[in-house]
Amino acid sequence: MFKKVSMRTIQFREAVCEAMSEEMRTDESIYLLGEEVAEYNGAYKASKGMLDEFGPKRVIDTPIAELGFAGIAVGSAMNGNRPIVEFMTFNFSLVGIDQIINNAAKIRQMSGGQFNCSIVFRGPTASAGQLAATHSQAFENWFANCPGLKVVVPSNPYDAKGLLKSAIRDNDPVIFMESEQMYGDKGEVPEGEYTIPLGVADIKREGTDVTVVSFGKIIKEAYVAADELAKEGISCEVIDIRTVRPLDYDTILKSVKKTNRLVILEEAWPFGNVATEITFQVQSQAFDFLDAPIQKINTADTPAPYSPVLLKEWLPNSEDVIKAVKKVMYK
């Protein structure tokens, strides 16, 4: 007999906090550091209560110095610890990107395997409303382009907790990207222990007519589009890749071979992004199964505007998905 799993509804921020706390209880080498993670309970309250439980030696407030505390964490990981570094936003990670790209991602190879760098860099990615050009950037494809890094972008509380626990346990550096606009999202999460392996996509909605691939908060627009298209008799299979690197090509290819059509939705600039890589892999491995050219939907090819009217035009939405699906369906 299968044991019934007890579920409860929690917020995305609570799922993140639970994942970190549960792992820290089992391994004293794990600690959290970043701006406002301790006394303030996290800029987005994703570390609420952790200072009280684990103390100031394991939940550490840092100065506004991403290059400095990222470097401290990398050195600490090389000495056997498993730090979790929170960036208040991944826009600020650019200040410390030298430590991520030139040290964390490369030290295992450059040391001939003498040093692991088991570290998680986490925080919000992409746009979060009217935060203007320098606070609204998606860098998933930047980090995924670098060998040695794993890149995870969950879209709901269940995935966030299971994937973050796996990321913390991983012996390689993991970029774990969230969204300011998802921290209040609620979803069902099991009471007990569970993990989700990195590199495994999830079919969120099964369909027969067209495959829609997405990840992160923008996948919600795919769900809205799929509901609307279903009213017109068009069946969408929606895949959440969850992990950008390693990317689960097999799940995407299997779906495309069934539906014969592919639309990719990604909140990123259109040049050289994750959708571009998926497009190449599908056309090279499943070209004969395609009944229409692949369509990819991205932001406008400009910095994010501050104006709410322009921002609405800049971001992909469900109407864009509907148009793309109808284009590959020749309707």
Tab-separated table of N, CA and C in Angstrom, residues 239-299:
chain	number	residue	atom	x	y	z
A	239	ILE	N	5.335	22.539	-20.938
A	239	ILE	CA	6.498	21.966	-20.249
A	239	ILE	C	7.239	23.059	-19.501
A	240	ASP	N	7.476	22.835	-18.219
A	240	ASP	CA	8.307	23.706	-17.389
A	240	ASP	C	9.682	23.050	-17.298
A	241	ILE	N	10.695	23.679	-17.893
A	241	ILE	CA	12.007	23.023	-17.900
A	241	ILE	C	12.645	23.020	-16.508
A	242	ARG	N	12.288	23.972	-15.659
A	242	ARG	CA	12.738	24.057	-14.256
A	242	ARG	C	14.247	24.246	-14.127
A	243	THR	N	15.035	23.428	-14.787
A	243	THR	CA	16.489	23.560	-14.760
A	243	THR	C	16.969	23.971	-16.151
A	244	VAL	N	17.580	25.145	-16.233
A	244	VAL	CA	18.093	25.642	-17.506
A	244	VAL	C	19.378	24.918	-17.892
A	245	ARG	N	20.207	24.620	-16.891
A	245	ARG	CA	21.412	23.811	-17.124
A	245	ARG	C	21.635	22.912	-15.928
A	246	PRO	N	21.689	21.601	-16.079
A	246	PRO	CA	21.494	20.854	-17.325
A	246	PRO	C	20.042	20.902	-17.811
A	247	LEU	N	19.874	20.984	-19.124
A	247	LEU	CA	18.550	21.126	-19.719
A	247	LEU	C	18.040	19.750	-20.173
A	248	ASP	N	16.799	19.463	-19.848
A	248	ASP	CA	16.184	18.165	-20.169
A	248	ASP	C	15.661	18.186	-21.608
A	249	TYR	N	16.572	17.975	-22.561
A	249	TYR	CA	16.174	17.971	-23.971
A	249	TYR	C	15.242	16.815	-24.293
A	250	ASP	N	15.429	15.676	-23.628
A	250	ASP	CA	14.657	14.476	-23.973
A	250	ASP	C	13.158	14.698	-23.812
A	251	THR	N	12.762	15.354	-22.706
A	251	THR	CA	11.331	15.601	-22.475
A	251	THR	C	10.758	16.506	-23.557
A	252	ILE	N	11.523	17.538	-23.939
A	252	ILE	CA	11.066	18.457	-24.985
A	252	ILE	C	10.952	17.732	-26.320
A	253	LEU	N	11.980	16.965	-26.680
A	253	LEU	CA	11.991	16.261	-27.962
A	253	LEU	C	10.857	15.241	-28.058
A	254	LYS	N	10.627	14.519	-26.979
A	254	LYS	CA	9.547	13.532	-26.975
A	254	LYS	C	8.191	14.203	-27.198
A	255	SER	N	8.015	15.369	-26.567
A	255	SER	CA	6.756	16.101	-26.720
A	255	SER	C	6.596	16.629	-28.141
A	256	VAL	N	7.671	17.194	-28.703
A	256	VAL	CA	7.607	17.735	-30.059
A	256	VAL	C	7.321	16.633	-31.077
A	257	LYS	N	7.871	15.448	-30.849
A	257	LYS	CA	7.612	14.330	-31.759
A	257	LYS	C	6.154	13.885	-31.694
A	258	LYS	N	5.485	14.238	-30.600
A	258	LYS	CA	4.059	13.922	-30.471
A	258	LYS	C	3.183	15.017	-31.078
A	259	THR	N	3.522	16.291	-30.786
A	259	THR	CA	2.659	17.408	-31.205
A	259	THR	C	3.047	17.983	-32.569
A	260	ASN	N	4.329	17.836	-32.929
A	260	ASN	CA	4.867	18.319	-34.210
A	260	ASN	C	4.959	19.841	-34.318
A	261	ARG	N	4.789	20.526	-33.196
A	261	ARG	CA	4.862	21.992	-33.203
A	261	ARG	C	5.455	22.465	-31.883
A	262	LEU	N	6.191	23.582	-31.932
A	262	LEU	CA	6.859	24.070	-30.724
A	262	LEU	C	6.810	25.589	-30.637
A	263	VAL	N	6.395	26.064	-29.461
A	263	VAL	CA	6.449	27.487	-29.105
A	263	VAL	C	7.230	27.594	-27.803
A	264	ILE	N	8.171	28.524	-27.748
A	264	ILE	CA	8.987	28.696	-26.542
A	264	ILE	C	8.750	30.097	-25.987
A	265	LEU	N	8.409	30.164	-24.715
A	265	LEU	CA	8.125	31.436	-24.033
A	265	LEU	C	9.191	31.676	-22.978
A	266	GLU	N	9.886	32.795	-23.085
A	266	GLU	CA	10.978	33.091	-22.150
A	266	GLU	C	11.055	34.590	-21.901
A	267	GLU	N	11.161	34.966	-20.629
A	267	GLU	CA	11.343	36.382	-20.302
A	267	GLU	C	12.830	36.714	-20.372
A	268	ALA	N	13.272	37.037	-21.567
A	268	ALA	CA	14.674	37.375	-21.797
A	268	ALA	C	14.773	38.117	-23.114
A	269	TRP	N	15.867	38.832	-23.310
A	269	TRP	CA	16.106	39.483	-24.596
A	269	TRP	C	16.192	38.433	-25.700
A	270	PRO	N	15.828	38.777	-26.938
A	270	PRO	CA	15.702	37.762	-27.977
A	270	PRO	C	16.996	37.203	-28.538
A	271	PHE	N	18.120	37.877	-28.336
A	271	PHE	CA	19.365	37.419	-28.963
A	271	PHE	C	20.115	36.445	-28.055
A	272	GLY	N	20.379	35.237	-28.564
A	272	GLY	CA	21.237	34.289	-27.864
A	272	GLY	C	20.738	33.853	-26.502
A	273	ASN	N	19.453	33.499	-26.402
A	273	ASN	CA	18.889	33.139	-25.101
A	273	ASN	C	18.653	31.635	-24.980
A	274	VAL	N	17.970	31.219	-23.922
A	274	VAL	CA	17.692	29.794	-23.705
A	274	VAL	C	16.804	29.245	-24.818
A	275	ALA	N	15.820	30.049	-25.250
A	275	ALA	CA	14.934	29.619	-26.330
A	275	ALA	C	15.708	29.355	-27.617
A	276	THR	N	16.741	30.145	-27.871
A	276	THR	CA	17.570	29.942	-29.057
A	276	THR	C	18.252	28.587	-29.016
A	277	GLU	N	18.779	28.208	-27.845
A	277	GLU	CA	19.450	26.915	-27.686
A	277	GLU	C	18.466	25.764	-27.865
A	278	ILE	N	17.272	25.888	-27.278
A	278	ILE	CA	16.254	24.841	-27.434
A	278	ILE	C	15.864	24.707	-28.903
A	279	THR	N	15.695	25.835	-29.581
A	279	THR	CA	15.342	25.831	-30.998
A	279	THR	C	16.376	25.058	-31.818
A	280	PHE	N	17.651	25.333	-31.558
A	280	PHE	CA	18.707	24.639	-32.295
A	280	PHE	C	18.662	23.133	-32.041
A	281	GLN	N	18.537	22.746	-30.769
A	281	GLN	CA	18.543	21.324	-30.438
A	281	GLN	C	17.364	20.587	-31.073
A	282	VAL	N	16.190	21.212	-31.061
A	282	VAL	CA	15.004	20.554	-31.619
A	282	VAL	C	15.119	20.432	-33.131
A	283	GLN	N	15.544	21.517	-33.807
A	283	GLN	CA	15.631	21.422	-35.270
A	283	GLN	C	16.732	20.461	-35.716
A	284	SER	N	17.758	20.278	-34.866
A	284	SER	CA	18.841	19.371	-35.253
A	284	SER	C	18.524	17.914	-34.939
A	285	GLN	N	17.642	17.679	-33.939
A	285	GLN	CA	17.345	16.308	-33.535
A	285	GLN	C	15.933	15.836	-33.887
A	286	ALA	N	15.057	16.769	-34.259
A	286	ALA	CA	13.667	16.371	-34.544
A	286	ALA	C	13.092	17.148	-35.726
A	287	PHE	N	13.944	17.547	-36.646
A	287	PHE	CA	13.508	18.375	-37.773
A	287	PHE	C	12.377	17.719	-38.566
A	288	ASP	N	12.504	16.445	-38.815
A	288	ASP	CA	11.518	15.752	-39.648
A	288	ASP	C	10.152	15.615	-38.973
A	289	PHE	N	10.101	15.884	-37.674
A	289	PHE	CA	8.820	15.798	-36.961
A	289	PHE	C	8.083	17.137	-36.948
A	290	LEU	N	8.753	18.216	-37.332
A	290	LEU	CA	8.151	19.550	-37.248
A	290	LEU	C	7.227	19.806	-38.435
A	291	ASP	N	6.008	20.253	-38.129
A	291	ASP	CA	5.052	20.625	-39.171
A	291	ASP	C	4.999	22.132	-39.393
A	292	ALA	N	5.776	22.878	-38.610
A	292	ALA	CA	5.818	24.335	-38.750
A	292	ALA	C	7.117	24.845	-38.141
A	293	PRO	N	7.590	25.999	-38.582
A	293	PRO	CA	8.781	26.585	-37.957
A	293	PRO	C	8.549	26.854	-36.466
A	294	ILE	N	9.578	26.672	-35.674
A	294	ILE	CA	9.499	26.930	-34.232
A	294	ILE	C	9.309	28.424	-34.002
A	295	GLN	N	8.450	28.763	-33.053
A	295	GLN	CA	8.236	30.155	-32.680
A	295	GLN	C	8.768	30.388	-31.271
A	296	LYS	N	9.532	31.470	-31.087
A	296	LYS	CA	9.971	31.824	-29.733
A	296	LYS	C	9.489	33.219	-29.381
A	297	ILE	N	9.080	33.368	-28.134
A	297	ILE	CA	8.501	34.623	-27.643
A	297	ILE	C	9.408	35.165	-26.541
A	298	ASN	N	9.884	36.394	-26.725
A	298	ASN	CA	10.785	37.021	-25.753
A	298	ASN	C	10.336	38.450	-25.460
A	299	THR	N	11.092	39.111	-24.605
A	299	THR	CA	10.837	40.535	-24.379
A	299	THR	C	11.245	41.317	-25.629
